[in-house]
Amino acid sequence: MAKVLDSKIPAGPVPEKWKEYKAHQRLVNPKNKLKLDVIVVGTGLAGASAAASLAEMGFNVYNFCIQDSPRRAHSIAAQGGINAAKNYQNDGDSVYRLFYDTVKGGDYRAREANVYRLAEVSNNIIDQCVAQGVPFAREYGGMLANRSFGGAQVSRTFYAKGQTGQQLLLGAYSSLSKEVQRGKVKLFTRYEMEDVVIIDGRARGIIAKNLVTGKLERFSANAVVIATGGYGNAYFLSTNAMGCNCTAAIQCYRKGAMMANPSYVQIHPTCIPVHGDKQSKLTLMSESLRNDGRIWVPKKLEDAKALQAGTKQGYEIPEEDRDYYLERRYPAFGNLVPRDVASRAAKERCDKGFGVNNTGLAVFLDFSESIQRLGIDEIRQRYGNLFDMYEEITDVNPGEKACTRNGVDYYYPMMIFPAIHYTMGGVWVDYELQTTIPGLFAIGECNFSDHGANRLGASALMQGLADGYFVLPYTIQNYLADQAIWPRLSTDMPEFEATEKAVEAEIDRLMNIKGKRSVDSIHKELGHIMWEHVGMGRTKEGLEEGLKLLKALRKEFDTNLFIPGSKEGLNVELDKAIHLRDFILMGELVAYDALHREESCGGHFREEHQTEEGEAKRDDENFFYVGCWDYQGSDDKAPELIKEPLNYEIIKVQQRNYKN
Ligand SMILES: Cc1cc2nc3c(=O)[nH]c(=O)nc-3n(C[C@H](O)[C@H](O)[C@H](O)COP(=O)(O)OP(=O)(O)OC[C@H]3O[C@@H](n4cnc5c(N)ncnc54)[C@H](O)[C@@H]3O)c2cc1C
């Protein structure tokens, strides 16, 4: 019989659910907290905030990361900002509106109750971070400043220049450091979780590899929390940090944690275009640039051809020959439509031949109008570090004047193109952020929770910090309440022994393949398959072909991989091989999910299911559910689909409209 998922959404009206939950959930008394150990894997914004909060509450925390410092978690890369419903601009914002925008932005595929809670705690996050000293941008009078992000008609994004993630992570890190100093958090840097240990059906510990010595070590606890980030690097080229991986999440999946909505992958519209096949990383140009930058391509095909041939420059094309296609198609939101909509619109123009770089795969992002209006100093103050980053990579300065025509100054436009950026899918969790394995929790980008089929800009930091500072510290107590009566589990137990042996055997298997291909060459091939067949535009035939290719690639990995060196000591190639093994399985999950979902929604675009105007066409009658995938005991077997039906109580499900 198919498994049934219990999302544990509390009863009562949506706006009251979280308050009700907090009023009635079980608590752990202060003395008992001292007896309870929690493993938190990850020190990004989700992991660091959870580890610091749990330790401050009295729990003993073991916190792991693969980097040499918690401060190097991928969260540090976040540029543009973090959302909150403070309504400082007095522009009509509210908790309800942030909730509504997030559900609508996610194309009505998120859980209402989770999203309402997220909007509700968003304001607490800002207060918490300000108290930690996070230097958010301020207005002249001292109020915190805001800017706009896609999918919203209000300005609710708090930011610290283009370094918001870095500043927030420093705040979380300072709280974490305090707890490390107090002895409540034991920090394990350069350790990688390789497996979760299950005893009597509950998560009771992990096996981690010391990445410097190569040794496997056992850790036991009363609960395990993974905060290990997203799986964007399954596409090889992405805006994610090179170390981002989904090994912990996939290993939990192999042990019984279901994977939800894996096909919901976000393709960000404003990245620096790919410029060759030697590249291993793509660079994001923050969405905040769409506040003041205007996106366009030429109206005339001959202009596009001249741009592609390099015989014409963007600034030479007169105003009347420019097609500001987002403003044309979506007058109400213009350049600030959500990411999925903006990405598809760019692809549509490039597919029609209007691309502006030598590959024909780029559109312009132009600041001429805003520099005329606000002056270069103001624009540099807002985006200076992003302009510098763009110039360092492309040798073009978007703040430099290119020419003056009819009294109007024209500046060098940026070139941008969509790229893989974020994963809305992830480990399935209930309202308490607990996975289908009791005692195993998942927070931040590695869970599937709050963004539906498309995440709005500046909402990932909000979700990660909401999970870590304000949600998990309550919900985990409901699980831990009766755990204090059990003695600490010894890591000599047979379950620890068996799990460690299995990890060791798997490492030996990989080392002994002794084939001819490097990890990177297979990873690159994986990326090509994913982008071509499971990328921005998906079809039944393409996905079926993609699945075949992925299975063949797994075979190639299993028989022709070459890892230099030995398993003892530091071996980066071995670590990358472990990640790649899991990216391939994750890629298959993305393809299975995309194939079964015979509709288009948010970041999942099935070309067979689009409106006459080329917009995503949902099928609410048949697909109004979370698609959860259950492992069937072997990587070779197809996973089983389990559905969690969605149930909306206050939002009316309708066709998304950003036109009026
Ligand atoms: C370039 C860029 C800019 C962005 N800008 C914004 C923005 O402006 N606003 C916004 O809201 N969002 C933004 N995002 C998204 C946002 O940064 C991420 O979604 C978010 O930071 C993820 O946080 P996290 O804590 O879940 O995971 P991460 O920050 O990815 O942290 C993962 C942690 O897990 C650890 N880890 C991973 N695997 C293991 C393992 N097996 N064992 C042990 N440890 C492990 C890592 O060491 C790390 O500490 C941006 C993303 C990118 C790529």
XYZ file of C-alpha atoms and ligand atoms in Angstrom:
713
model
C 0.000 0.000 0.000
C 1.265 3.463 -0.895
C 2.576 5.487 2.016
C 0.467 8.385 3.273
C 2.142 11.643 4.225
C 1.020 13.608 7.252
C 1.963 17.261 6.832
C 0.885 17.956 10.445
C -0.641 21.302 9.552
C -2.353 22.571 12.704
C -6.099 23.079 12.724
C -7.684 26.542 12.806
C -7.654 29.583 10.555
C -4.428 30.024 8.559
C -3.337 33.256 10.321
C -3.768 31.590 13.725
C -2.076 28.245 13.043
C 1.444 29.131 14.105
C 0.310 30.942 17.257
C -1.881 27.961 18.129
C 0.959 25.551 17.452
C 3.341 27.457 19.702
C 0.746 27.605 22.435
C 0.234 23.855 22.519
C 3.425 22.162 21.338
C 5.332 20.090 23.875
C 8.288 21.791 25.536
C 11.515 20.449 26.999
C 12.245 21.714 30.492
C 15.563 23.554 31.036
C 17.237 20.680 32.946
C 16.300 18.144 30.306
C 17.627 20.346 27.521
C 21.096 19.937 29.058
C 20.830 16.158 28.536
C 19.861 16.344 24.878
C 22.266 16.413 21.935
C 21.411 17.717 18.474
C 23.536 17.319 15.358
C 23.250 20.223 12.918
C 24.896 19.585 9.566
C 25.645 22.857 7.797
C 26.740 26.330 8.850
C 25.059 28.427 6.157
C 22.359 30.817 7.240
C 19.977 27.969 8.069
C 22.487 25.771 9.899
C 24.344 28.511 11.772
C 21.144 30.182 12.969
C 19.694 26.839 14.109
C 22.882 25.712 15.844
C 23.262 29.037 17.673
C 19.586 29.154 18.699
C 19.416 25.540 19.902
C 22.601 25.970 21.923
C 21.377 29.198 23.450
C 18.234 27.352 24.522
C 20.383 24.808 26.361
C 20.733 21.865 23.967
C 24.179 20.423 23.246
C 24.920 20.997 19.581
C 27.372 19.308 17.231
C 27.733 21.498 14.154
C 29.418 20.318 10.944
C 30.573 21.929 7.714
C 32.795 20.980 4.821
C 34.600 24.313 4.652
C 37.495 25.336 6.888
C 35.292 27.960 8.541
C 31.524 28.197 9.050
C 31.785 31.631 7.465
C 32.607 30.091 4.101
C 29.220 28.447 3.656
C 27.625 29.234 0.320
C 25.180 31.675 1.994
C 27.997 34.194 2.010
C 27.465 34.625 -1.744
C 23.941 35.992 -1.412
C 23.897 39.463 -2.823
C 20.619 41.244 -3.182
C 18.677 41.105 0.053
C 16.161 39.563 2.406
C 12.412 40.129 2.435
C 10.267 41.162 5.388
C 6.798 42.641 5.729
C 7.781 45.652 7.844
C 6.033 48.132 5.536
C 8.670 50.774 6.326
C 7.946 52.356 2.948
C 4.268 52.716 3.808
C 3.528 51.325 0.358
C 0.786 48.949 1.401
C 2.815 45.946 2.551
C 1.585 43.540 5.207
C 2.110 39.979 6.409
C -0.837 38.965 4.257
C 0.617 40.595 1.146
C 4.018 38.941 1.577
C 2.221 35.635 2.107
C 0.058 36.221 -0.960
C 2.966 37.300 -3.192
C 4.973 34.233 -2.139
C 2.151 31.771 -2.843
C 1.367 33.460 -6.165
C 5.075 33.738 -7.047
C 5.385 29.982 -6.390
C 2.590 29.426 -8.923
C 0.222 28.080 -6.262
C 2.278 25.007 -5.510
C 3.437 25.857 -1.940
C 1.708 24.973 1.319
C -0.412 27.857 2.517
C 0.215 27.300 6.232
C 4.006 27.217 5.876
C 4.089 30.352 3.772
C 1.869 32.274 6.164
C 4.209 31.369 9.032
C 7.185 32.465 6.953
C 5.637 35.878 6.280
C 4.670 36.177 9.941
C 8.181 35.618 11.302
C 9.886 37.660 8.565
C 9.790 40.811 10.684
C 11.400 39.064 13.669
C 14.352 38.141 11.463
C 15.121 41.769 10.673
C 14.933 42.715 14.371
C 17.176 39.780 15.290
C 19.763 40.674 12.675
C 19.760 44.377 13.530
C 20.329 43.402 17.174
C 23.323 41.334 16.048
C 24.709 44.400 14.307
C 24.058 43.450 10.690
C 24.754 46.702 8.792
C 21.610 46.930 6.674
C 21.469 49.910 4.329
C 19.720 52.901 5.893
C 17.958 56.006 4.653
C 19.423 59.425 5.389
C 17.169 59.719 8.469
C 18.313 56.380 9.918
C 15.395 54.129 8.906
C 16.325 50.814 7.326
C 16.215 51.160 3.525
C 14.313 48.854 1.188
C 14.354 48.013 -2.480
C 12.094 45.976 -4.742
C 12.545 42.450 -5.947
C 10.651 40.467 -8.538
C 7.040 39.413 -8.069
C 6.129 42.257 -5.716
C 4.714 45.736 -6.153
C 6.052 46.943 -2.820
C 9.607 47.580 -1.610
C 10.241 45.055 1.152
C 13.785 43.884 0.538
C 16.348 44.743 3.231
C 19.919 44.754 2.024
C 23.537 45.467 2.825
C 24.932 46.746 -0.478
C 25.322 43.666 -2.685
C 26.669 41.630 0.260
C 23.547 40.802 2.212
C 24.348 37.103 2.647
C 27.826 37.874 3.892
C 26.604 40.350 6.495
C 23.772 38.078 7.662
C 26.176 35.166 7.921
C 28.564 37.260 10.006
C 25.631 37.977 12.332
C 24.710 34.300 12.628
C 28.373 33.391 12.993
C 28.811 35.801 15.892
C 25.891 34.117 17.690
C 27.376 30.723 16.860
C 30.819 31.772 18.085
C 29.358 32.856 21.405
C 27.937 29.356 21.862
C 31.186 27.711 20.738
C 32.976 29.771 23.378
C 30.402 28.696 26.004
C 31.034 25.078 25.071
C 27.420 24.515 23.970
C 28.343 24.101 20.293
C 31.128 21.758 19.235
C 32.227 22.768 15.782
C 33.532 20.234 13.252
C 34.936 22.054 10.236
C 36.159 20.115 7.180
C 33.902 17.220 8.091
C 31.434 15.782 5.612
C 28.332 13.869 6.622
C 28.315 10.677 4.553
C 25.333 8.904 6.054
C 22.618 9.081 8.686
C 22.409 6.333 11.318
C 18.931 4.945 11.906
C 18.140 3.026 15.092
C 14.643 1.668 15.687
C 13.343 3.793 12.830
C 14.711 7.067 14.205
C 17.660 9.224 13.146
C 20.200 8.746 15.937
C 23.462 9.973 14.494
C 25.695 10.413 11.494
C 28.847 9.025 9.949
C 31.132 11.879 8.947
C 34.392 11.895 7.045
C 37.213 14.009 8.348
C 38.152 15.588 5.031
C 41.746 16.224 6.103
C 42.659 12.773 7.463
C 40.170 10.817 5.343
C 39.016 8.940 8.468
C 35.369 8.090 9.106
C 33.966 9.066 12.501
C 30.702 8.316 14.336
C 28.502 10.846 16.120
C 25.331 10.071 18.055
C 22.571 12.489 19.073
C 18.899 12.675 19.955
C 18.047 14.376 16.674
C 19.771 15.206 13.395
C 19.171 18.403 11.426
C 20.454 18.769 7.892
C 20.958 22.305 6.554
C 23.149 21.368 3.636
C 21.896 23.641 0.844
C 20.561 22.993 -2.656
C 21.360 20.707 -5.596
C 21.867 23.304 -8.364
C 25.337 21.942 -9.108
C 23.723 18.826 -10.578
C 23.655 21.053 -13.693
C 27.464 21.510 -13.457
C 27.287 25.171 -14.484
C 25.339 27.158 -11.920
C 25.648 30.246 -9.763
C 26.189 28.046 -6.698
C 29.535 27.801 -4.955
C 31.690 24.955 -6.265
C 31.400 23.013 -2.997
C 27.580 22.970 -2.944
C 26.389 19.380 -3.052
C 23.420 17.211 -2.221
C 25.193 14.211 -0.707
C 23.662 14.494 2.768
C 20.162 15.001 1.337
C 20.469 12.102 -1.122
C 21.904 9.795 1.516
C 18.920 10.615 3.760
C 16.680 9.881 0.758
C 18.344 6.500 0.335
C 17.550 5.858 4.007
C 13.852 6.734 3.696
C 13.486 10.526 3.688
C 11.296 11.390 0.718
C 12.386 13.943 -1.867
C 9.716 16.492 -2.801
C 9.153 18.406 -6.050
C 12.705 17.858 -7.347
C 11.766 19.264 -10.775
C 11.202 22.735 -9.318
C 14.552 24.247 -10.183
C 15.089 27.986 -10.450
C 16.750 29.480 -13.471
C 17.830 33.030 -12.676
C 17.432 35.584 -15.472
C 20.392 37.830 -14.668
C 23.627 35.861 -14.872
C 26.736 36.573 -16.889
C 26.346 34.478 -20.071
C 28.416 31.335 -20.633
C 31.489 32.253 -22.647
C 33.182 28.974 -23.468
C 33.383 25.288 -22.645
C 36.274 25.633 -20.193
C 34.075 27.344 -17.635
C 33.174 25.640 -14.355
C 31.139 28.384 -12.666
C 28.580 31.022 -13.580
C 28.272 34.405 -11.954
C 25.038 35.927 -10.781
C 24.280 39.586 -11.290
C 21.857 40.267 -8.461
C 18.168 40.617 -9.224
C 18.286 43.930 -7.360
C 19.754 45.357 -10.570
C 16.305 44.984 -12.118
C 15.116 47.816 -9.839
C 16.949 50.331 -11.993
C 18.227 48.385 -14.994
C 15.997 47.954 -18.060
C 16.086 44.725 -20.015
C 15.967 44.877 -23.792
C 16.927 43.349 -27.124
C 16.817 45.007 -30.566
C 13.488 45.222 -32.349
C 15.111 44.471 -35.707
C 16.676 41.135 -36.570
C 19.374 42.867 -38.645
C 20.499 44.780 -35.541
C 20.643 41.529 -33.565
C 22.706 39.920 -36.313
C 25.101 42.888 -36.326
C 25.469 42.641 -32.538
C 26.151 38.918 -32.808
C 28.762 39.544 -35.506
C 30.358 42.290 -33.416
C 29.868 44.949 -36.116
C 27.529 46.982 -33.917
C 27.471 47.852 -30.195
C 24.371 47.955 -28.007
C 24.689 51.683 -27.236
C 24.570 52.439 -30.979
C 20.998 51.194 -31.271
C 18.567 54.130 -30.971
C 15.791 54.172 -28.407
C 13.017 53.582 -30.937
C 14.694 50.350 -32.122
C 14.909 48.816 -28.637
C 12.388 46.273 -27.446
C 11.950 46.490 -23.669
C 10.136 43.213 -23.906
C 9.322 42.736 -20.203
C 7.808 46.230 -19.962
C 5.921 45.521 -23.197
C 4.560 42.121 -22.134
C 3.992 42.750 -18.421
C 3.107 46.438 -17.963
C 2.122 46.056 -14.284
C 5.403 44.468 -13.117
C 7.724 45.359 -16.014
C 11.329 44.413 -15.306
C 10.310 43.101 -11.898
C 8.341 40.054 -12.996
C 9.325 36.861 -11.120
C 12.435 34.986 -12.186
C 10.749 32.143 -14.040
C 8.767 34.604 -16.160
C 11.802 36.819 -16.885
C 13.991 33.821 -17.754
C 11.491 32.346 -20.175
C 10.924 35.713 -21.819
C 14.699 36.080 -22.402
C 14.882 32.573 -23.865
C 11.903 33.303 -26.118
C 13.627 36.410 -27.551
C 16.930 34.569 -28.031
C 15.196 31.543 -29.603
C 13.658 33.981 -32.106
C 17.119 35.244 -33.036
C 17.233 38.509 -31.048
C 20.113 37.513 -28.732
C 22.811 40.174 -28.420
C 26.171 38.439 -27.932
C 28.278 36.281 -30.218
C 26.453 33.091 -29.200
C 23.047 34.757 -29.558
C 22.327 33.771 -25.964
C 22.187 37.066 -24.086
C 19.993 40.117 -23.555
C 20.915 43.624 -22.391
C 20.468 45.047 -18.889
C 20.860 48.765 -19.300
C 21.296 51.549 -16.713
C 21.332 54.522 -19.096
C 17.864 55.754 -18.126
C 18.397 55.435 -14.370
C 21.828 57.050 -14.491
C 20.261 59.988 -16.395
C 17.519 60.174 -13.777
C 19.464 59.590 -10.554
C 23.081 60.291 -11.431
C 25.975 57.857 -11.485
C 26.854 58.437 -7.808
C 23.455 57.260 -6.629
C 23.542 54.245 -8.933
C 27.061 53.340 -7.845
C 26.016 53.630 -4.226
C 23.280 51.080 -4.874
C 25.157 48.660 -7.108
C 28.824 49.683 -7.033
C 30.222 46.297 -6.044
C 28.054 44.524 -8.649
C 29.277 46.882 -11.369
C 32.867 46.217 -10.274
C 32.294 42.467 -10.309
C 30.802 42.667 -13.798
C 33.738 44.741 -15.022
C 36.307 42.365 -13.515
C 34.760 39.447 -15.364
C 33.838 41.045 -18.702
C 36.058 44.132 -18.903
C 32.964 46.276 -19.528
C 31.942 48.958 -17.041
C 28.154 49.418 -17.013
C 28.611 52.772 -15.276
C 30.797 54.168 -18.065
C 29.349 56.508 -20.643
C 29.572 55.098 -24.185
C 28.144 58.001 -26.235
C 25.772 60.961 -26.248
C 23.023 61.084 -28.873
C 20.439 63.839 -29.207
C 21.511 65.141 -25.814
C 20.961 61.768 -24.145
C 23.831 59.854 -22.537
C 24.099 56.138 -23.301
C 26.055 53.795 -21.047
C 27.554 50.391 -21.811
C 24.806 47.858 -21.088
C 25.451 44.600 -19.229
C 24.774 41.316 -21.018
C 22.861 38.712 -19.079
C 21.329 35.278 -19.645
C 19.414 32.777 -17.466
C 21.354 30.174 -15.454
C 20.633 27.543 -12.815
C 20.560 29.243 -9.448
C 18.357 27.723 -6.747
C 16.392 24.575 -6.046
C 12.868 24.847 -4.674
C 12.587 21.060 -4.479
C 14.326 19.146 -1.723
C 13.842 16.863 1.218
C 10.152 16.581 2.140
C 9.332 18.023 5.562
C 6.109 18.404 7.484
C 4.983 21.606 9.198
C 7.512 20.853 11.960
C 10.342 20.643 9.396
C 10.676 16.941 10.172
C 11.358 14.534 7.307
C 9.727 11.147 6.813
C 12.416 9.731 9.119
C 11.475 10.537 12.733
C 14.174 12.606 14.421
C 15.602 13.829 11.095
C 14.868 17.468 10.289
C 15.745 19.468 7.151
C 15.997 23.276 7.014
C 16.997 26.004 4.560
C 17.463 25.363 0.857
C 17.842 21.599 1.318
C 14.153 21.192 2.210
C 11.326 21.696 -0.237
C 9.116 23.779 1.944
C 7.987 27.298 1.272
C 8.557 28.411 -2.308
C 6.292 26.199 -4.380
C 7.331 26.006 -8.020
C 9.250 29.295 -8.067
C 11.062 31.211 -5.332
C 10.774 34.985 -5.240
C 14.020 36.935 -4.990
C 15.248 37.638 -1.439
C 13.028 34.914 0.007
C 15.686 32.208 0.414
C 17.544 34.100 3.118
C 14.200 34.811 4.765
C 13.292 31.114 4.744
C 16.700 29.869 5.897
C 16.767 32.261 8.839
C 13.087 31.719 9.657
C 13.741 27.968 9.831
C 16.876 28.347 11.923
C 16.036 31.182 14.320
C 12.276 30.981 14.694
C 10.683 27.710 13.534
C 12.932 24.729 14.270
C 13.764 25.885 17.833
C 10.040 25.431 18.621
C 9.143 22.415 16.525
C 12.144 20.264 17.409
C 11.086 20.431 21.059
C 7.862 18.689 20.194
C 10.001 15.747 19.065
C 12.622 15.952 21.796
C 10.134 16.287 24.674
C 10.198 12.582 25.550
C 13.797 11.886 24.535
C 15.491 12.958 27.758
C 14.519 9.718 29.497
C 16.718 7.687 27.155
C 20.412 7.244 27.925
C 22.923 8.636 25.430
C 23.399 6.079 22.673
C 26.865 4.626 22.339
C 28.472 4.838 18.904
C 29.604 1.214 19.452
C 26.074 0.037 18.688
C 25.775 -2.332 15.713
C 23.821 0.227 13.672
C 26.751 2.662 13.851
C 29.188 -0.123 13.032
C 27.142 -1.289 10.026
C 26.581 2.227 8.635
C 30.264 3.102 8.896
C 31.234 -0.176 7.201
C 28.833 0.530 4.342
C 30.328 4.008 3.810
C 33.833 2.552 3.887
C 32.873 -0.131 1.362
C 31.376 2.493 -0.936
C 34.549 4.604 -0.787
C 36.588 1.485 -1.624
C 34.268 0.757 -4.539
C 34.778 4.253 -5.960
C 38.556 4.167 -5.479
C 38.763 0.759 -7.162
C 36.882 1.619 -10.339
C 40.215 2.808 -11.730
C 38.745 3.826 -15.079
C 39.855 6.571 -17.449
C 37.599 9.529 -16.855
C 38.055 12.357 -14.394
C 35.250 13.370 -12.066
C 34.948 16.744 -13.774
C 34.575 15.298 -17.268
C 31.647 13.132 -16.150
C 30.174 16.009 -14.157
C 30.357 18.261 -17.204
C 28.531 15.621 -19.268
C 25.888 15.413 -16.549
C 25.473 19.183 -16.797
C 24.977 19.015 -20.576
C 22.320 16.317 -20.228
C 20.515 18.229 -17.503
C 20.555 21.571 -19.323
C 19.580 20.089 -22.704
C 16.889 17.661 -21.547
C 15.826 18.724 -18.048
C 16.475 22.466 -18.318
C 14.438 25.558 -19.053
C 12.073 24.079 -21.646
C 11.120 20.425 -21.093
C 9.230 17.968 -23.288
C 8.089 14.364 -22.816
C 10.491 13.100 -25.481
C 13.377 15.185 -24.173
C 12.846 13.999 -20.610
C 12.605 10.348 -21.635
C 15.797 10.724 -23.613
C 17.384 12.573 -20.672
C 16.521 9.726 -18.287
C 18.100 7.199 -20.655
C 21.245 9.308 -20.895
C 21.399 9.745 -17.123
C 21.183 6.007 -16.551
C 23.922 5.445 -19.125
C 26.030 8.121 -17.444
C 25.643 6.381 -14.084
C 26.948 3.220 -15.696
C 29.862 5.175 -17.132
C 30.560 6.616 -13.663
C 30.423 3.134 -12.091
C 32.793 1.584 -14.630
C 35.050 4.296 -16.010
C 35.702 6.774 -13.191
C 39.259 7.521 -12.199
C 40.129 8.929 -8.770
C 43.816 9.687 -8.292
C 45.553 9.247 -4.913
C 44.307 7.191 -2.018
C 41.403 7.314 0.403
C 43.740 8.198 3.283
C 44.386 11.876 3.931
C 43.037 14.758 1.909
C 41.617 13.698 -1.468
C 39.479 16.356 -3.088
C 38.824 14.195 -6.164
C 37.363 11.462 -3.958
C 35.099 13.995 -2.243
C 33.972 15.354 -5.611
C 33.300 11.801 -6.834
C 30.993 11.160 -3.868
C 29.128 14.379 -4.673
C 28.900 13.435 -8.352
C 27.471 9.996 -7.556
C 24.653 11.782 -5.744
C 24.184 14.535 -8.330
C 23.502 11.826 -10.926
C 20.805 10.250 -8.758
C 19.403 13.701 -8.021
C 19.373 14.438 -11.753
C 17.299 11.318 -12.324
C 14.864 12.422 -9.641
C 14.509 15.829 -11.306
C 13.794 14.081 -14.619
C 11.281 11.598 -13.142
C 9.420 14.406 -11.441
C 9.442 16.651 -14.517
C 8.245 13.783 -16.696
C 5.317 12.868 -14.495
C 4.184 16.490 -13.977
C 2.169 16.977 -17.167
C 1.686 20.703 -16.610
C 3.808 23.822 -16.469
C 4.192 25.718 -13.224
C 6.832 28.183 -12.042
C 10.321 26.940 -12.843
C 8.978 23.721 -14.355
C 8.072 24.480 -17.957
C 6.720 21.676 -20.105
C 6.574 23.006 -23.649
C 3.465 20.928 -24.324
C 1.631 22.881 -21.622
C 1.700 26.591 -22.360
C -0.871 29.268 -23.060
C -1.180 30.921 -26.451
C 1.017 33.726 -25.114
C 3.733 31.269 -24.075
C 2.997 31.403 -20.337
C 3.107 28.365 -18.021
C -0.210 26.500 -18.085
C -1.031 24.724 -14.852
C -3.390 21.794 -14.455
C -4.854 22.290 -10.995
C -7.355 19.525 -11.408
C -4.690 16.844 -11.731
C -1.504 18.285 -10.246
C -2.486 20.318 -7.194
C -0.159 18.354 -4.942
C 3.411 18.043 -3.714
C 5.128 15.267 -5.681
C 7.162 13.178 -3.227
C 9.559 10.443 -4.295
C 10.229 7.383 -2.210
C 13.453 5.397 -2.654
C 12.917 1.755 -3.537
C 16.054 0.238 -2.023
C 18.406 0.601 -4.991
C 19.655 3.411 -7.249
C 18.693 1.189 -10.190
C 15.004 1.055 -9.323
C 12.611 3.836 -10.300
C 11.385 5.759 -7.233
C 7.741 5.602 -6.207
C 5.587 8.723 -6.375
C 3.592 9.617 -3.247
C 1.312 12.652 -3.376
C 0.675 15.186 -0.633
C -2.494 16.981 -1.709
C -2.478 20.757 -1.310
C -5.372 22.415 0.409
C -5.895 26.181 0.172
C -8.150 27.811 2.711
C -7.747 31.519 2.080
C -6.031 32.046 -1.255
C -7.993 31.631 -4.442
C -5.989 29.558 -6.895
C -5.896 31.354 -10.220
C -3.815 31.942 -13.340
C -0.819 34.112 -12.435
C -1.087 37.562 -13.912
C 1.744 40.101 -13.979
C 0.270 42.124 -16.828
C -2.235 44.287 -15.006
C 25.115 33.975 -6.118
C 23.898 33.818 -5.262
C 23.266 34.933 -4.737
C 22.132 34.792 -3.940
N 21.523 35.915 -3.441
C 20.424 35.775 -2.672
C 19.780 36.921 -2.129
O 20.201 38.050 -2.334
N 18.676 36.730 -1.361
C 18.175 35.494 -1.096
O 17.184 35.387 -0.382
N 18.797 34.390 -1.584
C 19.894 34.488 -2.353
N 20.503 33.374 -2.843
C 20.069 32.049 -2.362
C 20.634 31.812 -0.970
O 21.944 32.320 -0.899
C 20.685 30.339 -0.583
O 19.471 29.722 -0.883
C 20.937 30.195 0.908
O 22.069 30.941 1.300
C 21.113 28.740 1.310
O 21.420 28.696 2.687
P 21.534 27.309 3.438
O 21.933 27.624 4.826
O 20.297 26.528 3.229
O 22.703 26.503 2.690
P 24.222 26.902 2.362
O 24.529 28.324 2.615
O 24.485 26.338 1.011
O 25.042 26.081 3.431
C 25.199 24.700 3.354
C 26.071 24.255 4.506
O 26.066 22.841 4.549
C 27.388 22.350 4.626
N 27.383 21.040 3.995
C 26.904 20.688 2.778
N 26.987 19.360 2.617
C 27.536 18.870 3.752
C 27.865 17.553 4.208
N 27.589 16.464 3.480
N 28.456 17.421 5.420
C 28.715 18.509 6.190
N 28.382 19.760 5.831
C 27.804 19.933 4.621
C 28.240 23.391 3.963
O 29.547 23.292 4.461
C 27.527 24.666 4.411
O 27.981 25.004 5.690
C 21.626 33.509 -3.664
C 22.251 32.377 -4.190
C 23.363 32.531 -5.010
C 23.965 31.318 -5.631
